[in-house]
Amino acid sequence: MIFSKVLPYKKIIEQLGDRETKIAIISCNGCARICGCGGFDGANKLRFKLIRDGYNVTDVIVVLYACSELSLKELKRKIKLTSEIKTIISLACSAGWACITRNFPDKKVINATEDIGLIVIDKEKEVFKLTLPYKKFEHQAKNEYEIGTGELVSRKKIIKLEA
Amino acid sequence: MIISLRSLSYEELKQNLDKDDKIVIWSCNLCIKYCSLGGIEKANILEDMLIEDGYGVIGKEIVSESCLLNLVRRHKMNKEDIFRKATAIIVLACESGYECVKTVFNDKKVIKIVRTVGVGGLSSFGRVVLTVPFEWTGLDFNVNGYQLYRVAEKLGLYPDFFDAEKKPKSKMVNIMVNGRQYKVKEGSNLLDALLSLGFKIPHLCYQPELSPAGKCRLCLVKIKGEKGLLPACCTQVEDGMEIIAEGKELNHLRRLILEMIMAECDYKILSRRSELQYLIRKYHINEPRFKLLKKTEPIDESSEVFVRNPNICILCGRCIRACAELSGQRILAFAYRGSKTRVVAELNKPIGHTDCAACMACVDSCPTGALAPKLIYQKTLC
């Protein structure tokens, strides 16, 4: 699985246009949900923050795998996003964002997350561990994070795991 | 999706093994399957190659998601007898999956065959592309994605599986199907063999990754010398077998069985893409002749990732076997008896309140869409 983190809120709103533009949020229910940046909770968190700040978030969609074109085709078959929606915020990994961009060429797709690296998950201990980080996050290798929030765990629970 | 490419040649793999090693092939059924390096098919190929070269393969383990440490532990627990004997484990999984296997089986020789090159996605043609490569690859982010063979060429990795280097020579036997002679692999599953020969045998309860159950009875065939009809999914191929796999009588019977299956579920709300709906269309059934009075049951939406609609469940048991065999969890099971039989999670709890790992093995195996991915859509009312 891939670990992605939500960008600071300021960086997300910098990418948005004026407050009248209709916005849809597409959130991934796969890896991104585990890492705490996607899923229904992640989408809701961002939706309410944006609405509170006066942005016009009209639609929220949670799709199983945003990185699968088949999954997005199914979404497009079932849900019709109106042409009034000009911006989509992607709460998925960069591969998911790329896939959404390819599928909605007429809309501005904003990547609201940053990829950290690959992880292993231990659902019994409710943590995930960063095993293969991208270069920028090499110093965070072997760190453990809480499932569902992505918050750093101070006391490591997965032992003996070589990164 | 995690993108990996093969880094080891078959000769290099053999150098890591001893002739007296007791080998288990560990194959992940998720991303690596789409990269054509994992899943049951590749595990079977590798097993054939190793056996042909005189190595002792004592087991194959197909795992729904290898990067889930708790699932890896479960598999170890469930097949303790095999893993106790094993001395080497060949891992057909990404590097994260490999780390999990190495952690759980720290007393064994665990062999990695891939290098993970980054993250990508599945294109509409079912092809995998690499979009976010790791920095060491020297490749930049690409929205449209890189084709995997191009990446392999650039990085000096292998774009395909081991059988591209050397085709395994399995022992073949002769069988006769509908009066014609064919050669198939000895000991293979008859349904698999017939499907690979191009016969369109209907089946709902069979999935190559899972143990056969012979529940739906749609794949019944006639075999010379056998009393009655036999389910092809539960029959092994033998030399000289004479089979009638298609014909008017079998078609009539399959249609009848299909109508009975339809009577068991609310077929009118089946997903268009489900396997059952495909068969209903293929056999031109508008309405079944049979009716089974069943109470409408509530839809279970307690899971974060999938929805369970018991009203379109045909009790084929694929989800139960997937949960036990691929995820190793055994969350799902049959409960009650006769016409009241149904699939329940743990002690008849909503699925979201159980220890379900959300690995989607059950959802991927459901032939009707009774288990389907959750798609949430909310409109903000201003």
mmCIF file of C-alpha atoms in Angstrom, chain A residues 1-2 29 33 40 47 51 57-65 67-70 73-74 77-79 94-95 97-98 102 115 118-125 131-135 158-162, chain B residues 1-2 65 67-70 73-74 95-96 99-100 102-103 106 116 118-124 129 131-135 141 143-144 272-273 304-305 357-358 360 373-380 382:
data_model
loop_
_atom_site.group_PDB
_atom_site.id
_atom_site.type_symbol
_atom_site.label_atom_id
_atom_site.label_comp_id
_atom_site.label_asym_id
_atom_site.label_seq_id
_atom_site.Cartn_x
_atom_site.Cartn_y
_atom_site.Cartn_z
ATOM 1 C CA MET A 1 0.000 0.000 0.000
ATOM 2 C CA ILE A 2 1.009 3.600 -0.488
ATOM 3 C CA ASN A 29 -11.348 4.356 -0.189
ATOM 4 C CA ARG A 33 -8.446 5.679 3.771
ATOM 5 C CA PHE A 40 -15.421 9.238 3.699
ATOM 6 C CA ARG A 47 -15.482 19.433 2.752
ATOM 7 C CA ILE A 51 -17.549 25.160 3.219
ATOM 8 C CA VAL A 57 -18.234 22.219 -2.454
ATOM 9 C CA THR A 58 -21.243 20.650 -4.128
ATOM 10 C CA ASP A 59 -20.378 16.953 -4.512
ATOM 11 C CA VAL A 60 -18.448 14.383 -2.494
ATOM 12 C CA ILE A 61 -17.642 11.013 -4.035
ATOM 13 C CA VAL A 62 -15.859 8.131 -2.333
ATOM 14 C CA VAL A 63 -14.579 5.524 -4.782
ATOM 15 C CA LEU A 64 -12.887 2.231 -3.914
ATOM 16 C CA TYR A 65 -9.668 2.535 -5.936
ATOM 17 C CA CYS A 67 -5.915 4.476 -9.320
ATOM 18 C CA SER A 68 -8.073 2.071 -11.328
ATOM 19 C CA GLU A 69 -9.488 3.399 -14.551
ATOM 20 C CA LEU A 70 -12.175 0.704 -14.406
ATOM 21 C CA LYS A 73 -15.377 4.423 -15.474
ATOM 22 C CA GLU A 74 -17.934 2.753 -13.191
ATOM 23 C CA ARG A 77 -21.437 5.567 -15.444
ATOM 24 C CA LYS A 78 -23.309 5.871 -12.159
ATOM 25 C CA ILE A 79 -22.684 9.508 -11.250
ATOM 26 C CA SER A 94 -0.579 10.688 -7.029
ATOM 27 C CA ALA A 95 -1.420 7.651 -9.165
ATOM 28 C CA TRP A 97 -4.833 11.850 -9.013
ATOM 29 C CA ALA A 98 -3.306 11.025 -12.432
ATOM 30 C CA ARG A 102 -7.146 11.417 -17.326
ATOM 31 C CA ASP A 115 3.102 10.562 -1.545
ATOM 32 C CA LEU A 118 5.180 2.286 0.604
ATOM 33 C CA ILE A 119 3.907 0.802 3.831
ATOM 34 C CA VAL A 120 3.087 -2.459 5.569
ATOM 35 C CA ILE A 121 -0.009 -2.605 7.740
ATOM 36 C CA ASP A 122 -0.795 -4.397 10.955
ATOM 37 C CA LYS A 123 -4.524 -4.103 11.585
ATOM 38 C CA GLU A 124 -4.298 -5.994 14.875
ATOM 39 C CA LYS A 125 -1.921 -3.394 16.264
ATOM 40 C CA THR A 131 9.110 0.661 4.481
ATOM 41 C CA LEU A 132 10.018 2.155 1.098
ATOM 42 C CA PRO A 133 9.909 5.976 1.303
ATOM 43 C CA TYR A 134 10.341 8.421 -1.545
ATOM 44 C CA LYS A 135 13.704 10.224 -1.330
ATOM 45 C CA ILE A 158 5.809 -3.623 14.701
ATOM 46 C CA ILE A 159 9.173 -5.005 15.654
ATOM 47 C CA LYS A 160 11.959 -6.659 13.656
ATOM 48 C CA LEU A 161 10.785 -5.193 10.377
ATOM 49 C CA GLU A 162 13.684 -4.342 8.097
ATOM 50 C CA MET B 1 -1.377 0.253 -7.079
ATOM 51 C CA ILE B 2 2.202 -0.741 -6.392
ATOM 52 C CA GLU B 65 -3.026 -8.798 0.327
ATOM 53 C CA CYS B 67 1.312 -6.116 2.759
ATOM 54 C CA LEU B 68 -1.118 -6.760 5.624
ATOM 55 C CA LEU B 69 1.057 -8.207 8.364
ATOM 56 C CA ASN B 70 -1.928 -9.616 10.291
ATOM 57 C CA ARG B 73 0.423 -14.160 10.388
ATOM 58 C CA ARG B 74 -3.005 -15.748 9.894
ATOM 59 C CA GLU B 95 8.764 -5.291 -1.723
ATOM 60 C CA SER B 96 6.286 -4.324 1.023
ATOM 61 C CA GLU B 99 9.008 -7.372 4.085
ATOM 62 C CA CYS B 100 5.887 -8.756 5.763
ATOM 63 C CA LYS B 102 10.306 -11.928 5.900
ATOM 64 C CA THR B 103 9.163 -10.554 9.252
ATOM 65 C CA ASN B 106 12.259 -14.900 10.039
ATOM 66 C CA THR B 116 9.281 -2.251 -6.739
ATOM 67 C CA GLY B 118 6.852 3.013 -7.919
ATOM 68 C CA VAL B 119 3.111 3.549 -7.946
ATOM 69 C CA GLY B 120 0.770 3.420 -10.894
ATOM 70 C CA GLY B 121 -2.675 2.470 -11.997
ATOM 71 C CA LEU B 122 -4.804 0.249 -14.129
ATOM 72 C CA SER B 123 -5.661 1.623 -17.553
ATOM 73 C CA SER B 124 -9.058 1.055 -19.176
ATOM 74 C CA VAL B 129 1.076 1.809 -16.094
ATOM 75 C CA THR B 131 2.867 7.005 -13.000
ATOM 76 C CA VAL B 132 4.912 7.877 -9.901
ATOM 77 C CA PRO B 133 8.322 6.191 -10.177
ATOM 78 C CA PHE B 134 10.810 6.069 -7.312
ATOM 79 C CA GLU B 135 13.680 8.547 -7.709
ATOM 80 C CA PHE B 141 6.238 11.673 -12.847
ATOM 81 C CA VAL B 143 0.284 11.546 -15.801
ATOM 82 C CA ASN B 144 -0.360 9.131 -18.665
ATOM 83 C CA ARG B 272 -25.398 -5.759 -15.146
ATOM 84 C CA ARG B 273 -21.813 -6.934 -15.007
ATOM 85 C CA GLU B 304 -16.378 1.211 5.187
ATOM 86 C CA VAL B 305 -15.420 -0.333 1.866
ATOM 87 C CA ALA B 357 -9.413 -6.811 7.152
ATOM 88 C CA ALA B 358 -11.213 -5.205 4.194
ATOM 89 C CA MET B 360 -11.738 -7.301 -0.719
ATOM 90 C CA PRO B 373 -17.531 -2.051 -3.496
ATOM 91 C CA LYS B 374 -19.024 0.904 -1.685
ATOM 92 C CA LEU B 375 -19.507 3.971 -3.809
ATOM 93 C CA ILE B 376 -20.557 6.955 -1.719
ATOM 94 C CA TYR B 377 -22.050 9.984 -3.387
ATOM 95 C CA GLN B 378 -23.268 12.996 -1.453
ATOM 96 C CA LYS B 379 -24.527 16.290 -2.726
ATOM 97 C CA THR B 380 -24.248 19.341 -0.499
ATOM 98 C CA CYS B 382 -27.162 24.728 -0.134
#
